[in-house]
mmCIF file of C-alpha atoms and ligand atoms in Angstrom:
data_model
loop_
_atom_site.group_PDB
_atom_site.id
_atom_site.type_symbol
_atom_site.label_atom_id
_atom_site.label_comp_id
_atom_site.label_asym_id
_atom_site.label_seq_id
_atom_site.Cartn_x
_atom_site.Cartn_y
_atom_site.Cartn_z
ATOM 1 C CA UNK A 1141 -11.826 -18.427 11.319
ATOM 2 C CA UNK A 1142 -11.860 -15.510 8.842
ATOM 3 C CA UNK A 1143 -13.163 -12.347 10.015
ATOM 4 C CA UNK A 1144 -11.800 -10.311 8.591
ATOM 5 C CA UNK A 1145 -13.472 -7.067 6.872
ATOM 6 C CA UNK A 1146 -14.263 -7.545 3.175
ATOM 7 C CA UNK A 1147 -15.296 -3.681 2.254
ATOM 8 C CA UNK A 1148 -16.013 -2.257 -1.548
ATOM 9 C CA UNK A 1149 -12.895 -0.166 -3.492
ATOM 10 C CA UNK A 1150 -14.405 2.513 -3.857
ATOM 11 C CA UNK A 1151 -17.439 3.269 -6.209
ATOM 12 C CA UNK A 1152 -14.880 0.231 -8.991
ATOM 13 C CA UNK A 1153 -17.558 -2.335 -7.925
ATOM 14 C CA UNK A 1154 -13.985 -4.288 -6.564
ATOM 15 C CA UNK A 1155 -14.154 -5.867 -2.646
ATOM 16 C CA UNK A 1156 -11.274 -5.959 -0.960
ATOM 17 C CA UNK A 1157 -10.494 -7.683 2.251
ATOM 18 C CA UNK A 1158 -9.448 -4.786 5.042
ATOM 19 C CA UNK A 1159 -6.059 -6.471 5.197
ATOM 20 C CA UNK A 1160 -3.743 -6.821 1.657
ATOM 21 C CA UNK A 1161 -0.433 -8.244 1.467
ATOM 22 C CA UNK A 1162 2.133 -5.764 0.494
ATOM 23 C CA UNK A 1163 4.304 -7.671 -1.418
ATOM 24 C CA UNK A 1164 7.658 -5.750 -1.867
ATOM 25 C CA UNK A 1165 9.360 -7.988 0.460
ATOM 26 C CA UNK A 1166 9.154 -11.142 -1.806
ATOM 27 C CA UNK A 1167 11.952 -9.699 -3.276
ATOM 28 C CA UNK A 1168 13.884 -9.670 -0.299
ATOM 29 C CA UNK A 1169 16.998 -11.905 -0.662
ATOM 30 C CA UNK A 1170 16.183 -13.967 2.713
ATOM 31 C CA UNK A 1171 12.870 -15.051 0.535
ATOM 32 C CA UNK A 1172 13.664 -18.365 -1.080
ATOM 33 C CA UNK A 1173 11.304 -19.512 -3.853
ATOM 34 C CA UNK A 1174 9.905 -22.139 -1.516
ATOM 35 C CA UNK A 1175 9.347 -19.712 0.885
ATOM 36 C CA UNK A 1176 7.667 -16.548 -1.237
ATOM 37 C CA UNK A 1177 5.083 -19.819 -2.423
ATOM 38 C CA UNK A 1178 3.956 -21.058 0.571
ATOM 39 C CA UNK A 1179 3.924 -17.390 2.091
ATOM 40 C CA UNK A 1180 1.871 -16.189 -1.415
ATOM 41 C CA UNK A 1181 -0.671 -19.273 -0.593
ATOM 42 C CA UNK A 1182 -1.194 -18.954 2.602
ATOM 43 C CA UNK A 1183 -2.256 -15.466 3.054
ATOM 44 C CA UNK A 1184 -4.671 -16.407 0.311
ATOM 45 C CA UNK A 1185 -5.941 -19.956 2.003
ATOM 46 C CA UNK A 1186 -6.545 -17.128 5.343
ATOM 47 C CA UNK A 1187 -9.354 -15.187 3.366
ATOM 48 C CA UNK A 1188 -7.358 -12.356 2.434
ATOM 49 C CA UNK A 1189 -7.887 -11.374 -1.179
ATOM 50 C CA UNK A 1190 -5.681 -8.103 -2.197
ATOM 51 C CA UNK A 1191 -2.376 -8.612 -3.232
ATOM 52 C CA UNK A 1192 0.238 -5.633 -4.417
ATOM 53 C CA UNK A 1193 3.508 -5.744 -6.009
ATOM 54 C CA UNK A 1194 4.735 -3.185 -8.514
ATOM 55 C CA UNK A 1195 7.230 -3.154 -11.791
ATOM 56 C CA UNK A 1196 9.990 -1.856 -9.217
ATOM 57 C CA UNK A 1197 9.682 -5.048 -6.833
ATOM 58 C CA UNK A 1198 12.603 -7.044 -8.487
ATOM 59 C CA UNK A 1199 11.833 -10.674 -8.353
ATOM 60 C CA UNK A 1200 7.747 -9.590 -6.794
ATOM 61 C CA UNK A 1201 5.956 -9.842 -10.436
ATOM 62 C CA UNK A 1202 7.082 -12.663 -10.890
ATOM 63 C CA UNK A 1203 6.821 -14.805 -8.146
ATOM 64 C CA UNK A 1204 3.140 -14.072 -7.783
ATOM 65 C CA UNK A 1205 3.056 -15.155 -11.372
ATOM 66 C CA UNK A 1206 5.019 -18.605 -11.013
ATOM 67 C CA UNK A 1207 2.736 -19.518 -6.949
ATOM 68 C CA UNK A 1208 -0.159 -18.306 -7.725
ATOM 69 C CA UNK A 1209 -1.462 -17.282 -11.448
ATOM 70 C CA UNK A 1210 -3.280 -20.928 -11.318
ATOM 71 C CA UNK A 1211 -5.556 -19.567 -8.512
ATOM 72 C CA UNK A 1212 -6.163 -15.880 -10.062
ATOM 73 C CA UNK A 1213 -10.300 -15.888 -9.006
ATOM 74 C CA UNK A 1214 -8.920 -15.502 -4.892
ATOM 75 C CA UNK A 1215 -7.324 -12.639 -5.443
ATOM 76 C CA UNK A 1216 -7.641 -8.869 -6.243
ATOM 77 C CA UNK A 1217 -4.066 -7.885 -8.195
ATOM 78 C CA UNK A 1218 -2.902 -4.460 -7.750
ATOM 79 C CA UNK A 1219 0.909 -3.603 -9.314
ATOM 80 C CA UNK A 1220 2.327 0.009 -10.675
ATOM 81 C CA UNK A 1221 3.851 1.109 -13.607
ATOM 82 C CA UNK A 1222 5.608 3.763 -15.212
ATOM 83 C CA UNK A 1223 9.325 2.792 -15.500
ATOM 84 C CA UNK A 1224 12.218 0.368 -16.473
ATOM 85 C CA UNK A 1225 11.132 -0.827 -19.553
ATOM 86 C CA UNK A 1226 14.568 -1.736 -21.293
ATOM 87 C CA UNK A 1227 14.797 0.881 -24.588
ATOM 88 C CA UNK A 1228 11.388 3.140 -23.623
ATOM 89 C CA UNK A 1229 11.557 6.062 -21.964
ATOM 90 C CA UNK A 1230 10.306 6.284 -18.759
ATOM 91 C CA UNK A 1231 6.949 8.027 -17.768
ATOM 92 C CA UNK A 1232 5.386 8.040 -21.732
ATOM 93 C CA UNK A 1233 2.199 6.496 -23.285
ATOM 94 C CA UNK A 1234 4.481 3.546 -24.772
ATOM 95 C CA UNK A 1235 5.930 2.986 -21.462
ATOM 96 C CA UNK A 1236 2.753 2.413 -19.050
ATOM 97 C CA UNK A 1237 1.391 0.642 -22.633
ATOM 98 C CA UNK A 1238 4.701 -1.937 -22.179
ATOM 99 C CA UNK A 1239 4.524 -1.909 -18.287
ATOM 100 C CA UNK A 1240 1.046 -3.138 -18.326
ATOM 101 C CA UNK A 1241 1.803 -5.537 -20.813
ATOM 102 C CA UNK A 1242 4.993 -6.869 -19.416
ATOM 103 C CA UNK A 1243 2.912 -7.222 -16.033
ATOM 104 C CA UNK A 1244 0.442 -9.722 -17.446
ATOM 105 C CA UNK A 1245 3.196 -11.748 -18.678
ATOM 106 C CA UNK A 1246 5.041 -12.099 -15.662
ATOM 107 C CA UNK A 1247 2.051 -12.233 -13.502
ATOM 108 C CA UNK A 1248 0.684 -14.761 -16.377
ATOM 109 C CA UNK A 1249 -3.176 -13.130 -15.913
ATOM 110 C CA UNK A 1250 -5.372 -12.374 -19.129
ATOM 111 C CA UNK A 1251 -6.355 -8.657 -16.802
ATOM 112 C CA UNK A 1252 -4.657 -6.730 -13.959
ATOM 113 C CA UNK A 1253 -7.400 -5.342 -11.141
ATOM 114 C CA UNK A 1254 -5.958 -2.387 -10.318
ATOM 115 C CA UNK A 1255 -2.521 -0.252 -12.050
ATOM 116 C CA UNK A 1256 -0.969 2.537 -10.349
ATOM 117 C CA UNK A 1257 1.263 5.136 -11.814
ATOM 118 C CA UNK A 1258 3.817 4.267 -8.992
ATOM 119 C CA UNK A 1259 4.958 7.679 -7.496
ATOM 120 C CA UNK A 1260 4.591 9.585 -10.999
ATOM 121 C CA UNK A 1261 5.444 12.875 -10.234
ATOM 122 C CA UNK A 1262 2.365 16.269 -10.980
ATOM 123 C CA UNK A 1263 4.170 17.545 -14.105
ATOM 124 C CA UNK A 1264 4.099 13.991 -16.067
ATOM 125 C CA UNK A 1265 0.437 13.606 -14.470
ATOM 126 C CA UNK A 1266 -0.495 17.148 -15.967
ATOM 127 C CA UNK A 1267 0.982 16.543 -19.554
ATOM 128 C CA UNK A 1268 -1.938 13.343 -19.496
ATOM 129 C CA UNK A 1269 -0.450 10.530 -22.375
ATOM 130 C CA UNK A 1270 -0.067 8.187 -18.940
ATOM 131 C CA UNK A 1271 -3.481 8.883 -17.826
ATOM 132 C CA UNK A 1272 -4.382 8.246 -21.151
ATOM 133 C CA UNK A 1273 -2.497 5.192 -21.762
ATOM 134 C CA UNK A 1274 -3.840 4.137 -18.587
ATOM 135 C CA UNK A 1275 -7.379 4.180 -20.155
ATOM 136 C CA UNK A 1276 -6.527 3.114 -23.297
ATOM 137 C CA UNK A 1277 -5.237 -0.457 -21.419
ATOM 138 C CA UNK A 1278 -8.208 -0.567 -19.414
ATOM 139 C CA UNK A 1279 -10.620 -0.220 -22.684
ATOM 140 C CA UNK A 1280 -8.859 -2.968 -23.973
ATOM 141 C CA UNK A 1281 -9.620 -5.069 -21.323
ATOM 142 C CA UNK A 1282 -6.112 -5.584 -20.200
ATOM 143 C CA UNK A 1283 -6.817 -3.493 -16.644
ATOM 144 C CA UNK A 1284 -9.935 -2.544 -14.335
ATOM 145 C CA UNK A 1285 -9.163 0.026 -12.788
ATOM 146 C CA UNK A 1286 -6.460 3.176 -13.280
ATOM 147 C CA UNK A 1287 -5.300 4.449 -10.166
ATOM 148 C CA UNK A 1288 -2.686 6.535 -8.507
ATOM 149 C CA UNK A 1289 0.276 6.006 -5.984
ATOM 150 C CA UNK A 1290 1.732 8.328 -4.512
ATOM 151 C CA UNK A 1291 1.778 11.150 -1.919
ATOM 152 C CA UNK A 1292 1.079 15.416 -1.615
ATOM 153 C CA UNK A 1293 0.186 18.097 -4.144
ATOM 154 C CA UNK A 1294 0.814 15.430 -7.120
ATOM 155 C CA UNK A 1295 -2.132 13.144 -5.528
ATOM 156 C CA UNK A 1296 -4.387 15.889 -5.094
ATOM 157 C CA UNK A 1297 -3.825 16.657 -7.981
ATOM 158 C CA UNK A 1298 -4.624 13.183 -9.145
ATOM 159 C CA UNK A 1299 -7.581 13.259 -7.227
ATOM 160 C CA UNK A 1300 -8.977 16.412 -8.967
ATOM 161 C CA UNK A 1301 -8.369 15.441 -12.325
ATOM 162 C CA UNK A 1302 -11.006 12.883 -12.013
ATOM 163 C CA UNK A 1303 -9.735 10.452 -13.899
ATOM 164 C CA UNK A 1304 -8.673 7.785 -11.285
ATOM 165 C CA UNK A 1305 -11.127 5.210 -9.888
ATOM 166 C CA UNK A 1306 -8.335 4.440 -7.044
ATOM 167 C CA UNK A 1307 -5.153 5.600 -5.013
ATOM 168 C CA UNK A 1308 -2.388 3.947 -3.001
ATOM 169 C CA UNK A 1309 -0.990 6.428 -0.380
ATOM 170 C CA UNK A 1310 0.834 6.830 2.927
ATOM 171 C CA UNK A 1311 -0.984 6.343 5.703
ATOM 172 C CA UNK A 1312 0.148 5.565 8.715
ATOM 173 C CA UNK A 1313 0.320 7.188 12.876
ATOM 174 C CA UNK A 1314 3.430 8.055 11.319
ATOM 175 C CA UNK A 1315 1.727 9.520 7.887
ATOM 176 C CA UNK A 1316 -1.375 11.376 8.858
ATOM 177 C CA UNK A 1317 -1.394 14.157 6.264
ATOM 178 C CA UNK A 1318 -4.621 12.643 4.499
ATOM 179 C CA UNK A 1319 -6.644 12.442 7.573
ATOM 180 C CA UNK A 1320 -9.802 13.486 7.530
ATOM 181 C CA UNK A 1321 -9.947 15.502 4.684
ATOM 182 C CA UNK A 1322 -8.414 14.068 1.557
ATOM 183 C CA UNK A 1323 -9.786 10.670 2.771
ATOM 184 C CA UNK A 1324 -13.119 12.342 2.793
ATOM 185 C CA UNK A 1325 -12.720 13.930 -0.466
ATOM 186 C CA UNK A 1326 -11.915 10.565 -2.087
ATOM 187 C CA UNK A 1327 -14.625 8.779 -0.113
ATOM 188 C CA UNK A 1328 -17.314 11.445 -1.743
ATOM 189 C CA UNK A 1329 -15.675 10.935 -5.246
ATOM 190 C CA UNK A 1330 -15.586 7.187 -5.039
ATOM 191 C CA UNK A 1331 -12.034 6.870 -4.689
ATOM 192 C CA UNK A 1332 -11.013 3.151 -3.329
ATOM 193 C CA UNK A 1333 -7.796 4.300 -1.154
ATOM 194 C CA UNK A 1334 -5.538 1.200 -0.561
ATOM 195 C CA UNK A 1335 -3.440 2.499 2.892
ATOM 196 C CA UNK A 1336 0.423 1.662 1.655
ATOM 197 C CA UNK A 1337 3.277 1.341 4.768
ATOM 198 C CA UNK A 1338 0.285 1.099 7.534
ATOM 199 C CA UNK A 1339 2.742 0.196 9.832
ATOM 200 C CA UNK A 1340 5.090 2.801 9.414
ATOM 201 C CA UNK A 1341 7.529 0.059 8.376
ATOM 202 C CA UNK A 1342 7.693 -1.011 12.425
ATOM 203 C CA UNK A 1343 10.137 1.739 13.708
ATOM 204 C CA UNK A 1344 9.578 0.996 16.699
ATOM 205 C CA UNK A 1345 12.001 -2.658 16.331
ATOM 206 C CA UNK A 1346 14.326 -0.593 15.984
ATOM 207 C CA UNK A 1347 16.826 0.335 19.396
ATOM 208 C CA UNK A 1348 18.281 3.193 17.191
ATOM 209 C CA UNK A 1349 17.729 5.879 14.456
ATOM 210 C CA UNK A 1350 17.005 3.554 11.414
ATOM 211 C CA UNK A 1351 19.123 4.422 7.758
ATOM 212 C CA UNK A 1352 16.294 4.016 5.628
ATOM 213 C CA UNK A 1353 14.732 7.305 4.009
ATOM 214 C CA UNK A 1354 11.312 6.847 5.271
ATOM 215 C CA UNK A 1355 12.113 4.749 8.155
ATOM 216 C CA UNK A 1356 14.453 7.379 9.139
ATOM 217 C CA UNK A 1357 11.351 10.193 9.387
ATOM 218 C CA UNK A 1358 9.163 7.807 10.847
ATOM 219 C CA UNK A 1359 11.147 6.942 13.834
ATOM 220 C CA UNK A 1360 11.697 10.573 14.260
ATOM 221 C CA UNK A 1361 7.910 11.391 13.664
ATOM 222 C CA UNK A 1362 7.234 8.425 16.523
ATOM 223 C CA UNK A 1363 9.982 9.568 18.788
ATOM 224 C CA UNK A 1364 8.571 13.269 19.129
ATOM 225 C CA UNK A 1365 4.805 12.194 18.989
ATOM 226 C CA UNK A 1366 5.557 10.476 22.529
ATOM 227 C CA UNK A 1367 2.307 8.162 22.774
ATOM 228 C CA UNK A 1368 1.308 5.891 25.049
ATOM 229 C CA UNK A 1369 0.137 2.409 23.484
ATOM 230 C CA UNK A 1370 -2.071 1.801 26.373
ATOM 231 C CA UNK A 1371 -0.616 -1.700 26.559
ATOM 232 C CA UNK A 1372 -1.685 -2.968 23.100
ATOM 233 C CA UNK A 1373 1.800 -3.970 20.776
ATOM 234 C CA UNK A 1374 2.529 -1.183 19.048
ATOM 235 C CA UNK A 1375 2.038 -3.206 15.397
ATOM 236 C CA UNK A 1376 -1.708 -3.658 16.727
ATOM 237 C CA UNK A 1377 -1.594 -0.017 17.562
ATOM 238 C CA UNK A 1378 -0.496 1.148 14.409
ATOM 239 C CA UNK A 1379 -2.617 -1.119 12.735
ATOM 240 C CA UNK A 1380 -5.831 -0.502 13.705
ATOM 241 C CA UNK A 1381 -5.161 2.699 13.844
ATOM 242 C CA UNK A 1382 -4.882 2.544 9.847
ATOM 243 C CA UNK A 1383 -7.127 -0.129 9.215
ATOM 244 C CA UNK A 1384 -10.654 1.491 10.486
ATOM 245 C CA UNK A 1385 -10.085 5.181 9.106
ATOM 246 C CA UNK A 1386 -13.297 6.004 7.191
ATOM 247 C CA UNK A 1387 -12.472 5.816 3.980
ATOM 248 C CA UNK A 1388 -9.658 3.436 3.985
ATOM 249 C CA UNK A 1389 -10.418 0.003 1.843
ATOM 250 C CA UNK A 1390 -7.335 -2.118 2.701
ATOM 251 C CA UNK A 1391 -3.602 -2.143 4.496
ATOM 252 C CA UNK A 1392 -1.117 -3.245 2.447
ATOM 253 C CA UNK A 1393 0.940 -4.714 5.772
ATOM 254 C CA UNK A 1394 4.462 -5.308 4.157
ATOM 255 C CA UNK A 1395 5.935 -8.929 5.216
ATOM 256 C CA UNK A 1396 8.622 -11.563 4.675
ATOM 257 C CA UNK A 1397 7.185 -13.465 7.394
ATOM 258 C CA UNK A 1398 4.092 -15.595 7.635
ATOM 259 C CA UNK A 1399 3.846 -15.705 11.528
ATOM 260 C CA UNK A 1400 3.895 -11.744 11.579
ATOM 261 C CA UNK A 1401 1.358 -11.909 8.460
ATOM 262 C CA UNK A 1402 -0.967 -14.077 10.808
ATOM 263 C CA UNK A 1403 -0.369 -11.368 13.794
ATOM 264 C CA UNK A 1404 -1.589 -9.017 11.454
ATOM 265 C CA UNK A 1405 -4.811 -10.855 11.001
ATOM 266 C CA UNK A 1406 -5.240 -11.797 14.638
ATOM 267 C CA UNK A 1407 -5.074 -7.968 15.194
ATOM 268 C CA UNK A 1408 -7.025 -6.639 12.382
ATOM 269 C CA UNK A 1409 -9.889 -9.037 13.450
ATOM 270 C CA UNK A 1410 -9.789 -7.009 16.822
ATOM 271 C CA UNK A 1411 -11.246 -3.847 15.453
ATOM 272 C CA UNK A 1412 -10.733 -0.525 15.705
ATOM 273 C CA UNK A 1413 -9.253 1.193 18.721
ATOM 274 C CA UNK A 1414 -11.119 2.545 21.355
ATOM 275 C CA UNK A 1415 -12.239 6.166 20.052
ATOM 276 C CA UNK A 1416 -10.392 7.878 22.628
ATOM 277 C CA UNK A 1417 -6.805 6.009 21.502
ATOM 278 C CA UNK A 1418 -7.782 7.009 18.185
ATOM 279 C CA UNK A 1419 -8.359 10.804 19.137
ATOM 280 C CA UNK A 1420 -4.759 10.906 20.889
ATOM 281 C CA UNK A 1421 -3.172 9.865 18.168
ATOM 282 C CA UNK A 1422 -4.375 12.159 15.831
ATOM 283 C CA UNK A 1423 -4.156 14.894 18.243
ATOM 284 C CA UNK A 1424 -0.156 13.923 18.959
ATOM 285 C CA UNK A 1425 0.305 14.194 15.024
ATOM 286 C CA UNK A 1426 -1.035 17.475 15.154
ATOM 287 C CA UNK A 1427 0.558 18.684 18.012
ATOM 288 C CA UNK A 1428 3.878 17.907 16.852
ATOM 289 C CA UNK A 1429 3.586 17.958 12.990
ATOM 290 C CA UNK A 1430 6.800 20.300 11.888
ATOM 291 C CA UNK A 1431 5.606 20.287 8.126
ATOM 292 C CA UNK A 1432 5.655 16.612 8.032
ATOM 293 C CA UNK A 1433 5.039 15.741 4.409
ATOM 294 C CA UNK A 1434 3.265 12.368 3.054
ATOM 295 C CA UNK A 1435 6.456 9.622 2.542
ATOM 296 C CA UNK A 1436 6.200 8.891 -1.132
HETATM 297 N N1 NAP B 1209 3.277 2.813 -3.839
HETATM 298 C C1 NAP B 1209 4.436 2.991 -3.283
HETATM 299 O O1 NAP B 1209 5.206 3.858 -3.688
HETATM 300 C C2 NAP B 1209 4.807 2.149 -2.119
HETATM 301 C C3 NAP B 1209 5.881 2.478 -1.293
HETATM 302 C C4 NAP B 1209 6.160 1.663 -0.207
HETATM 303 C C5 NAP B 1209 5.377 0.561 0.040
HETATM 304 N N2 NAP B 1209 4.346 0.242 -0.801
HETATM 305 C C6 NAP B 1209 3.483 -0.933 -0.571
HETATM 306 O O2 NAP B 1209 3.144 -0.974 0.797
HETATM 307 C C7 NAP B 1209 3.558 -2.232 1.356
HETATM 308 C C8 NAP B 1209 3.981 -2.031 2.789
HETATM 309 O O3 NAP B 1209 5.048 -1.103 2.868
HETATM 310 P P1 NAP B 1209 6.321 -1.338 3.783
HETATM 311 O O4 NAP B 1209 6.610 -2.766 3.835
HETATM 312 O O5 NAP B 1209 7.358 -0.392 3.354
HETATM 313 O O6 NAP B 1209 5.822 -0.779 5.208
HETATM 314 P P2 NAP B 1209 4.920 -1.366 6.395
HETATM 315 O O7 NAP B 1209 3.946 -2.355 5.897
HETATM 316 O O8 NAP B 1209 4.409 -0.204 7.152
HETATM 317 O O9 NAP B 1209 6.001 -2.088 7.334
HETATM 318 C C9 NAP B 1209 6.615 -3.279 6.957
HETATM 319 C C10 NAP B 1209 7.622 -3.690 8.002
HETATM 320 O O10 NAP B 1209 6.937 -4.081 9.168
HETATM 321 C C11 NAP B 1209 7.403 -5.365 9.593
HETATM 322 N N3 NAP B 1209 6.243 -6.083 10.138
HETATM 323 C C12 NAP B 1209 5.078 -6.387 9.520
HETATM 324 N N4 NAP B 1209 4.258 -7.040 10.355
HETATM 325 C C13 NAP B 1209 4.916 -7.160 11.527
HETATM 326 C C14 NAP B 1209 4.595 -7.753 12.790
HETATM 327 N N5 NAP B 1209 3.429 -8.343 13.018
HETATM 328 N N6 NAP B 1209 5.527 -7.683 13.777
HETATM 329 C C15 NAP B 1209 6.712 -7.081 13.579
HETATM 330 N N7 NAP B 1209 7.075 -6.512 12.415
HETATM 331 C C16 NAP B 1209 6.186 -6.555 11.388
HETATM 332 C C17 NAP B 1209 7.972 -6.021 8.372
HETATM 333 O O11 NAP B 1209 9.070 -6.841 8.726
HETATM 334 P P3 NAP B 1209 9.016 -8.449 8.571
HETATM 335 O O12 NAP B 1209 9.332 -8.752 7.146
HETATM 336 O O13 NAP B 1209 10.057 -8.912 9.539
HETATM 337 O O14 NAP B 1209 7.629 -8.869 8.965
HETATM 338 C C18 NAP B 1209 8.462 -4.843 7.538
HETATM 339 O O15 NAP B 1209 9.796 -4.550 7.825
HETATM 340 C C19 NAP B 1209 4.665 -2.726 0.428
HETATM 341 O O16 NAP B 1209 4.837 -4.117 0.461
HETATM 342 C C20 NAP B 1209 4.155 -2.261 -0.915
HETATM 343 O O17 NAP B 1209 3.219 -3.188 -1.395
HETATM 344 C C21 NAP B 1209 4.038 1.025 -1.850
#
């Protein structure tokens, strides 16, 4: 029933499936432990392979670790570092050292696939003991590939420095600031791009202006861009929108929810928009950009 995209990361030798699951949510309080298992399983027993969590995720690290550490081969395991280790400043060579270790622990792997610096801002990038540190782990075995999350001048920045085999950004109808040319400048260097918030975390739910930072621009990004879905759900719009952007490895869809995780799948395995769809979307993002920055 699976068929869904598998497609290389880059020039890392890693395949992900086009579809990841953005796990964030599992540390949404409505998650019960029964719950984030059978959700963690299942998206693996459906073929898809990529999973991504982060330090910052609250109860996310760990969950993976107690559902689904005894099935490590299925899965490609992307988290970020850079922060909240207790008594270690944040953003230094001992604290990606201690974030990478404390991930194995709680993820209970022997090696991490891929390690973001989650959202570390140009000047830390610049002073390079992260980068560094970054290597370091990944010469020791304990990581395969360093990469980079985040959004602007600090990821091309990142990108430049050539020192990162991958990059988690915003991409999104909502986020279209690395479309086409960063994505093409990544795709030359090898870059594996994992597309975070595809979905522009689903404004469009929403019957009014939602609180949320991000959410917040979005809606107003959607609201002024005025398109016309041409029938299609607007998830399935603003998914394969994402999903078939040259360049683009995975979506990291963001779910509590296993039926919308399946809808997801069922839409992804549709393909990608018809070109013209495509073209009006990118054309309404132009139109209407007022210095619309990348949502970090
Ligand atoms: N690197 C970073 O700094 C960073 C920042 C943000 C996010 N991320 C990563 O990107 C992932 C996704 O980000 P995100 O969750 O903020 O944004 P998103 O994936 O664009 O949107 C997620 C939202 O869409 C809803 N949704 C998903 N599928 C749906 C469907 N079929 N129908 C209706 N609603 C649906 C989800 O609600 P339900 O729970 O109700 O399905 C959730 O509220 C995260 O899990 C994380 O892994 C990384």
């Amino acid at each position: 029933m699976n068929s869904l995209p598998t497609r290389a990361f880059g020039a890392t030798g890693l395949q992900v499936t086009a579809l990841g699951f953005g796990a964030m949510h599992l540390n949404d309080a409505r998650v019960s432990e029964d719950d984030a298992g059978r959700l963690l399983n299942e998206v693996l027993d459906l073929g898809v392979n990529l999973i991504d969590t982060a330090r910052g995720y609250g109860l996310s690290e760990e969950r993976i670790g107690r559902h689904i550490a005894h099935r490590r081969s299925d899965y490609v395991l992307s988290t970020k570092v850079g922060y909240g280790i207790p008594g270690v400043p944040d953003w230094t060579y001992a604290c990606i050292m201690a974030g990478v270790d404390a991930a194995l622990v709680r993820m209970r792997c022997e090696v991490l696939d891929i390690v973001h610096l989650h959202s570390c801002p140009q000047d830390v990038l610049e002073r390079g003991e992260v980068i560094t540190a970054l290597e370091d782990c990944a010469r020791a075995g304990k990581l395969r590939v360093a990469a980079y999350s985040g959004d602007n001048e600090a990821l091309d920045w990142a990108i430049a420095c050539g020192r990162f085999a991958g990059v988690q950004t915003s991409i999104s109808l909502c986020d279209q600031q690395s479309i086409p040319q960063r994505l093409g400048v990544m795709q030359a260097r090898g870059i594996g791009v994992i597309a975070k918030r595809p979905v522009a975390g689903s404004v469009w739910r929403s019957t009014t202006r939602p609180d949320g930072h991000c959410e917040s621009h979005y809606w107003d990004r959607w609201q002024a861009m005025g398109l016309d879905p041409q029938g299609l759900d607007w998830n399935e719009l603003a998914l394969r929108f994402t999903a078939f952007l040259p360049g683009v490895a995975s979506c990291i869809v963001g779910t509590s929810r296993l039926a919308h995780f399946r809808q997801n799948m069922a839409m992804l395995t549709q393909g990608p928009l018809k070109p013209s769809l495509q073209q009006q979307i990118e054309q309404a993002f132009l139109q209407h950009d007022e210095h619309w920055v990348g949502m970090t």
